[in-house]
PDB file of C-alpha atoms in Angstrom:
ATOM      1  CA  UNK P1043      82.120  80.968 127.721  1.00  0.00           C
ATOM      2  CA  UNK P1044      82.005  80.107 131.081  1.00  0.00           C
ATOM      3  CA  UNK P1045      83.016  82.836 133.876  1.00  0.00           C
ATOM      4  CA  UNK P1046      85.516  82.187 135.990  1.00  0.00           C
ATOM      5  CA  UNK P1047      84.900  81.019 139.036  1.00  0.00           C
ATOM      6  CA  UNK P1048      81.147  81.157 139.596  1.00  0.00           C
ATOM      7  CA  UNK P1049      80.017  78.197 137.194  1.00  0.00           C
ATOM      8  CA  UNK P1050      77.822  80.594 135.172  1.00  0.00           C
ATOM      9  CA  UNK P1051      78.056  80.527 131.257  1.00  0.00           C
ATOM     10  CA  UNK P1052      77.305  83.040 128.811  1.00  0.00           C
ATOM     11  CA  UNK P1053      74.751  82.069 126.511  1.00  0.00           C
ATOM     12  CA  UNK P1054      73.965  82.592 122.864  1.00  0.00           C
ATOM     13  CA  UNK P1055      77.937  83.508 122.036  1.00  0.00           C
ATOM     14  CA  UNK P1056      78.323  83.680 118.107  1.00  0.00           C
ATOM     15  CA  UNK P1057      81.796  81.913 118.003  1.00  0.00           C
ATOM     16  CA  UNK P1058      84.021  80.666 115.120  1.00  0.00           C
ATOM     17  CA  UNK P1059      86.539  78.245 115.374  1.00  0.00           C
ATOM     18  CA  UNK P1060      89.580  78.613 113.660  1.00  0.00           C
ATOM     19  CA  UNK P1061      91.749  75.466 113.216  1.00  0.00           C
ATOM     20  CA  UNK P1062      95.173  75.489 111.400  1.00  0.00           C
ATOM     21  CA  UNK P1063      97.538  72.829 110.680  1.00  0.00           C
ATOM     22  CA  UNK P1064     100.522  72.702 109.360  1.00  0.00           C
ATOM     23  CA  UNK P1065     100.025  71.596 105.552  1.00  0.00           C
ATOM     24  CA  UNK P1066      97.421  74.173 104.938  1.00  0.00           C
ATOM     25  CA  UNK P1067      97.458  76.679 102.321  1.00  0.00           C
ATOM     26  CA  UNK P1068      97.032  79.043 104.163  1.00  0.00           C
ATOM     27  CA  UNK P1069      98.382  80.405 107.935  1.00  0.00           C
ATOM     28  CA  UNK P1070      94.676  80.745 108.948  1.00  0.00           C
ATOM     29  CA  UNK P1071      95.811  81.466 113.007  1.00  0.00           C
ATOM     30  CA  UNK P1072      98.719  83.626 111.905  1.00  0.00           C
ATOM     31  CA  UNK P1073      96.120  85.566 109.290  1.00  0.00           C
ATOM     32  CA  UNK P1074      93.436  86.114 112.101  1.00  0.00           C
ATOM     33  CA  UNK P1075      95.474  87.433 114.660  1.00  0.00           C
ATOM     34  CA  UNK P1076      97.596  89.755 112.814  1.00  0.00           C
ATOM     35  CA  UNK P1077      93.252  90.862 111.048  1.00  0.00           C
ATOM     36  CA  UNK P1078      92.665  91.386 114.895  1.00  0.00           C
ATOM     37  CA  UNK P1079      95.754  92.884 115.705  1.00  0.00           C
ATOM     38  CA  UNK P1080      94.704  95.790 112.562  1.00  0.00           C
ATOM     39  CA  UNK P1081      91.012  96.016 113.079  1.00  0.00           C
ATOM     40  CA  UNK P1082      91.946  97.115 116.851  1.00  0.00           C
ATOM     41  CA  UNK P1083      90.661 100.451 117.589  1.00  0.00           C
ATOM     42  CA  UNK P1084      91.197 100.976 121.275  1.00  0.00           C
ATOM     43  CA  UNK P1085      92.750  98.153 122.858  1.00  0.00           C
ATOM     44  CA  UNK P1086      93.835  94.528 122.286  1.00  0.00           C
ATOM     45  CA  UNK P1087      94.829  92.954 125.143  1.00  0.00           C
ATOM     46  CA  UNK P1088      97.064  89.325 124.515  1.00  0.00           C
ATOM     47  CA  UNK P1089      97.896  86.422 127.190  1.00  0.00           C
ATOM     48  CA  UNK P1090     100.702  84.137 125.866  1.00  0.00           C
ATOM     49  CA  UNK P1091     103.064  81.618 127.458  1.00  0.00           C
ATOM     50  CA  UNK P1092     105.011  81.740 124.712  1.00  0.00           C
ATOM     51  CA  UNK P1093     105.388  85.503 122.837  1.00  0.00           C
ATOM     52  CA  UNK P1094     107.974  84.872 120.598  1.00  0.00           C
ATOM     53  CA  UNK P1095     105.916  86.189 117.603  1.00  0.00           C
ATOM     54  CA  UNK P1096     106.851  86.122 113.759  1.00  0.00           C
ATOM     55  CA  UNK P1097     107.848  89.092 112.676  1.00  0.00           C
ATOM     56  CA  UNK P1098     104.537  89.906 110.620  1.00  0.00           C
ATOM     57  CA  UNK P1099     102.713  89.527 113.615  1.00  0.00           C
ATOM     58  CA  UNK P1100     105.368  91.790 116.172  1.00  0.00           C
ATOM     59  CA  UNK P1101     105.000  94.175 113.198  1.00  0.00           C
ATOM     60  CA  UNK P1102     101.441  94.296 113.521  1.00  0.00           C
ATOM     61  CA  UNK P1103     101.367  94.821 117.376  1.00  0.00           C
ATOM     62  CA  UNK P1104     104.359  97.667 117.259  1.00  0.00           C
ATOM     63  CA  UNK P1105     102.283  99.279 113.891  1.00  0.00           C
ATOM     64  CA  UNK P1106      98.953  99.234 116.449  1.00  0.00           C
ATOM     65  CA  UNK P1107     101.234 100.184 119.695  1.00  0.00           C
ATOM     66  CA  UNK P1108     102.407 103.371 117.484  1.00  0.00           C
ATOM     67  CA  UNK P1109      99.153 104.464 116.392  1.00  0.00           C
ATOM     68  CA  UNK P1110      97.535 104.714 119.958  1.00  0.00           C
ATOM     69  CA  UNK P1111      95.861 101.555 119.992  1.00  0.00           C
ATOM     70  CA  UNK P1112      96.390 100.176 124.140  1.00  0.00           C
ATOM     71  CA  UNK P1113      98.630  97.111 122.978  1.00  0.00           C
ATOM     72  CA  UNK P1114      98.961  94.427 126.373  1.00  0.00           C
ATOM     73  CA  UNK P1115     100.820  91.455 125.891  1.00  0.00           C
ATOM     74  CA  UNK P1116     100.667  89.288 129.301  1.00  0.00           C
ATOM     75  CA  UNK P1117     103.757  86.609 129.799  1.00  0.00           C
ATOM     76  CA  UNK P1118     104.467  84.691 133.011  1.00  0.00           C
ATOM     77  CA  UNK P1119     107.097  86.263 135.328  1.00  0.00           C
ATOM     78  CA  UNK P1120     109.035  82.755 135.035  1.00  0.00           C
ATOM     79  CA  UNK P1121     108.951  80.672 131.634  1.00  0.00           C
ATOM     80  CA  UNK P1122     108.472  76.980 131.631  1.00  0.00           C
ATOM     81  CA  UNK P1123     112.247  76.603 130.368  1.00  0.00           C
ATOM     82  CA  UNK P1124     115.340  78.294 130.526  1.00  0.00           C
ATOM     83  CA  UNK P1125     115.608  79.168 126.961  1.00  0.00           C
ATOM     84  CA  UNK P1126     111.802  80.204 126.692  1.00  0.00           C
ATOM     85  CA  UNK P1127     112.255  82.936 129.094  1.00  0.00           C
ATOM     86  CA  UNK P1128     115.386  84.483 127.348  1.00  0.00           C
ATOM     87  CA  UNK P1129     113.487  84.118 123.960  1.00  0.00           C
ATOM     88  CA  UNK P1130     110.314  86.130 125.310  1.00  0.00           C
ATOM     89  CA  UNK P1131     112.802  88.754 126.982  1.00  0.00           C
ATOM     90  CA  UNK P1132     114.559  89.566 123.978  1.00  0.00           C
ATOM     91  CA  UNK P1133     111.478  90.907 122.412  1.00  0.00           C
ATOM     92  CA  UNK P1134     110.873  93.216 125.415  1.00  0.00           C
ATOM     93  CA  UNK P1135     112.954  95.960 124.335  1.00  0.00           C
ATOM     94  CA  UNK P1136     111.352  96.400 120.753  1.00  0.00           C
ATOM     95  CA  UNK P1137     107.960  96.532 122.106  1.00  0.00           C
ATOM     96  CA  UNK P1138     108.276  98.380 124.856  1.00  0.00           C
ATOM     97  CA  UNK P1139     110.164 101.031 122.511  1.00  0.00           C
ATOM     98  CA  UNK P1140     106.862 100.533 120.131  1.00  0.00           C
ATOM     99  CA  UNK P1141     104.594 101.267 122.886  1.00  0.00           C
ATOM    100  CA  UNK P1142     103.205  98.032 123.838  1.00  0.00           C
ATOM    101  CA  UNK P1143     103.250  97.195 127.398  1.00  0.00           C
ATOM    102  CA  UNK P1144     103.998  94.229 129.288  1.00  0.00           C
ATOM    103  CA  UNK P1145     103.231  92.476 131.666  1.00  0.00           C
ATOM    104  CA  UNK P1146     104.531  89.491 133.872  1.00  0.00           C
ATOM    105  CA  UNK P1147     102.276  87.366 136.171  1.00  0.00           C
ATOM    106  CA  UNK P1148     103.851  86.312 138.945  1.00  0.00           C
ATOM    107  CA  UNK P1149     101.754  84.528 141.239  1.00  0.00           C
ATOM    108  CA  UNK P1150     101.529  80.860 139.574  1.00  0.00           C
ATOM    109  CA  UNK P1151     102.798  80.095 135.703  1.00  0.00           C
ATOM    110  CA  UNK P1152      99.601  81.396 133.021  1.00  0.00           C
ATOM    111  CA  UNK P1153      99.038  79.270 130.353  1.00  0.00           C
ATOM    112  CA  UNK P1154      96.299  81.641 128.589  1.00  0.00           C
ATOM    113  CA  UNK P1155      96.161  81.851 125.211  1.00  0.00           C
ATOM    114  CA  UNK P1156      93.618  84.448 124.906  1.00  0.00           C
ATOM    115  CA  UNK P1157      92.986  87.754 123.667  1.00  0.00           C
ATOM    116  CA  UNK P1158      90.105  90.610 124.030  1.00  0.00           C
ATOM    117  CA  UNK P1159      89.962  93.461 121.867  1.00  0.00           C
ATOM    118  CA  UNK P1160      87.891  96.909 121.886  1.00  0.00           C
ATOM    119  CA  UNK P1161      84.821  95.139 123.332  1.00  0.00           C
ATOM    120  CA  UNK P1162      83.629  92.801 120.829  1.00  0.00           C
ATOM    121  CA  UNK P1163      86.045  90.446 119.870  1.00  0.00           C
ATOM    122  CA  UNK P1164      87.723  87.640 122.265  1.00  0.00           C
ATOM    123  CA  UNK P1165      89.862  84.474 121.112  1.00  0.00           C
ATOM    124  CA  UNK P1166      90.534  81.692 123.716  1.00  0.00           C
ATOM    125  CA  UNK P1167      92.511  78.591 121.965  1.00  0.00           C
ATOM    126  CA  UNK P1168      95.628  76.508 121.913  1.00  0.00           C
ATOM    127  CA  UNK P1169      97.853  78.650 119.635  1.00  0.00           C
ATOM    128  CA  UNK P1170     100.856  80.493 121.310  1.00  0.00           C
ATOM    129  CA  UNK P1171     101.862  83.788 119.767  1.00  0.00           C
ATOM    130  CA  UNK P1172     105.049  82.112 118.104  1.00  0.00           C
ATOM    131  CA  UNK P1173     106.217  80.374 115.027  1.00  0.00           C
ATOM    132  CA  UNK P1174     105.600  76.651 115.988  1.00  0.00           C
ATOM    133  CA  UNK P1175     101.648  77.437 116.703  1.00  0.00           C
ATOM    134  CA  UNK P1176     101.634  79.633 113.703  1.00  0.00           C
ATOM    135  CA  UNK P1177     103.532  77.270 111.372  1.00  0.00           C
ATOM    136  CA  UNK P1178     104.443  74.085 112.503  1.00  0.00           C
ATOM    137  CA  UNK P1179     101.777  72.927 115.540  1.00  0.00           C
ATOM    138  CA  UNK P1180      98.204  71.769 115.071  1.00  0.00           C
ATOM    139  CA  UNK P1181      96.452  74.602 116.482  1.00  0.00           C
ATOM    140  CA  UNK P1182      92.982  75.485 116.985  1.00  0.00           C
ATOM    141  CA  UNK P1183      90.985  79.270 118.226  1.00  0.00           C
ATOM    142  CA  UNK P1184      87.415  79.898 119.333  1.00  0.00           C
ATOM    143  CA  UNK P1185      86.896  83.710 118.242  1.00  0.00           C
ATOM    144  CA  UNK P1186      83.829  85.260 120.317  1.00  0.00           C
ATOM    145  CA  UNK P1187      81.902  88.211 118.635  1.00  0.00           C
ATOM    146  CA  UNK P1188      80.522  89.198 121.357  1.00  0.00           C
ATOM    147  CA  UNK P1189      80.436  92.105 124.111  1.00  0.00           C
ATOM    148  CA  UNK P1190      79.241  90.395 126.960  1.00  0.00           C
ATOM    149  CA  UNK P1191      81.727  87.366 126.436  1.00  0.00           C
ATOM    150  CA  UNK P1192      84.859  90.193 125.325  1.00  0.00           C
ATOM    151  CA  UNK P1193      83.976  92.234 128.723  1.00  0.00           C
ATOM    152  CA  UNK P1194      83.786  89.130 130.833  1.00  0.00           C
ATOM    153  CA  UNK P1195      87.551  88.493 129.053  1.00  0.00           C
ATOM    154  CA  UNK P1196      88.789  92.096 129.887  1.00  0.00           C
ATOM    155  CA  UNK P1197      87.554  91.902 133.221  1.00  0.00           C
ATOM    156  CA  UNK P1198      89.921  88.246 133.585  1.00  0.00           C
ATOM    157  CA  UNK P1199      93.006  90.257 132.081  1.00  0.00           C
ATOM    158  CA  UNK P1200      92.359  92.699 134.721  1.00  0.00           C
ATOM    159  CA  UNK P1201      92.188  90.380 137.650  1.00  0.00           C
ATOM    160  CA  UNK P1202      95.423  89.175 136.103  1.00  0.00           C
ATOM    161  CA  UNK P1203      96.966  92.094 135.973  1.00  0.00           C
ATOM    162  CA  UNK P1204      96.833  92.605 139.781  1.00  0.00           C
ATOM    163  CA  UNK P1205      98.984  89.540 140.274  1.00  0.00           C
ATOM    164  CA  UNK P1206     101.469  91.028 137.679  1.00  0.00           C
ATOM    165  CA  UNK P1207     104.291  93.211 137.178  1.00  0.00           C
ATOM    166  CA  UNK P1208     104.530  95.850 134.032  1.00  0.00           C
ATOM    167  CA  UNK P1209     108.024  96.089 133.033  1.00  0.00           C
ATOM    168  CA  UNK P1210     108.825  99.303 132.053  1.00  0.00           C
ATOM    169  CA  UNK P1211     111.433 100.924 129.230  1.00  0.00           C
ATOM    170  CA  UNK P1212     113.441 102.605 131.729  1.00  0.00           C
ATOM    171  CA  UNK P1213     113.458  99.508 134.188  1.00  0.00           C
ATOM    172  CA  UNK P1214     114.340  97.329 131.388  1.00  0.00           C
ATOM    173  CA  UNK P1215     117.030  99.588 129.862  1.00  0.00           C
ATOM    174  CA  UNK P1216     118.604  99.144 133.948  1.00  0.00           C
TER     175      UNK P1216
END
């Protein structure tokens, strides 16, 4: 995975790519993030244009949230479309209530679809955290095992994070 900004890579990165469509069996992008979502211990940290999640996977985050796992979901400060930005907003409430916090990046719009959780595990790919990548889109993940690569991702969501704005409950109850 390359690092940002300084042309360097990371080498020897055991990856595995996840691709879903929407005639499979099987949900395999919906499956692996809600698996990531449960196996996090400490943290998992998620960048998303798009976070209008399915409710298995919002159930997942708010179950993690409310068992002291640091839950970040990361969401441009102004979405693409009108009707985007009023979807993502009306999910604010629940999570914040849950425990999750959130975060809008203000400073140019954030197409990330990423995630970094507890150290080890980091997912860069084309699959927003909604129903059309989940169910409908063809969609495809890179999942890095790996703590250099998952540290170098943490340390991105942090820069990020500088530029952003954490919405609070009792600002967003206002």
């Amino acid at each position: 995975a390359p690092e940002r900004g300084s042309g360097r890579q990371i080498e020897n990165v055991p990856v595995q790519i996840t691709p879903d469509e929407p005639d499979s069996k099987w949900p395999l992008l919906k499956m692996s993030y809600i698996w990531a979502i449960q196996h996090a211990s400490r943290y998992i940290w998620l960048q998303t244009p798009y976070f209008i999640p399915p409710e298995s996977v919002l159930d997942a985050l708010k179950a993690a949230a409310l068992s002291g796992v640091d839950v970040r979901v990361m969401v441009p400060a102004k979405a693409e479309t009108f009707f985007i930005g009023h979807a993502v907003k009306s999910y604010y409430k629940e999570c914040l209530e849950a425990g999750i916090r959130i975060y809008e990046r203000g400073d140019e719009f954030i197409h990330a679809k990423t995630f970094v959780s507890d150290d080890y595990l980091s997912s860069v790919g084309t699959a927003n955290i909604d129903a059309r990548s989940f169910d409908i889109n063809y969609e495809v993940n890179t999942y890095m095992y790996d703590e250099k690569a998952a540290r170098r991702c943490s340390a991105i969501f942090e820069e990020d994070m500088a530029v952003s704005r954490e919405i609070l409950l009792e600002d967003w109850r206002k």
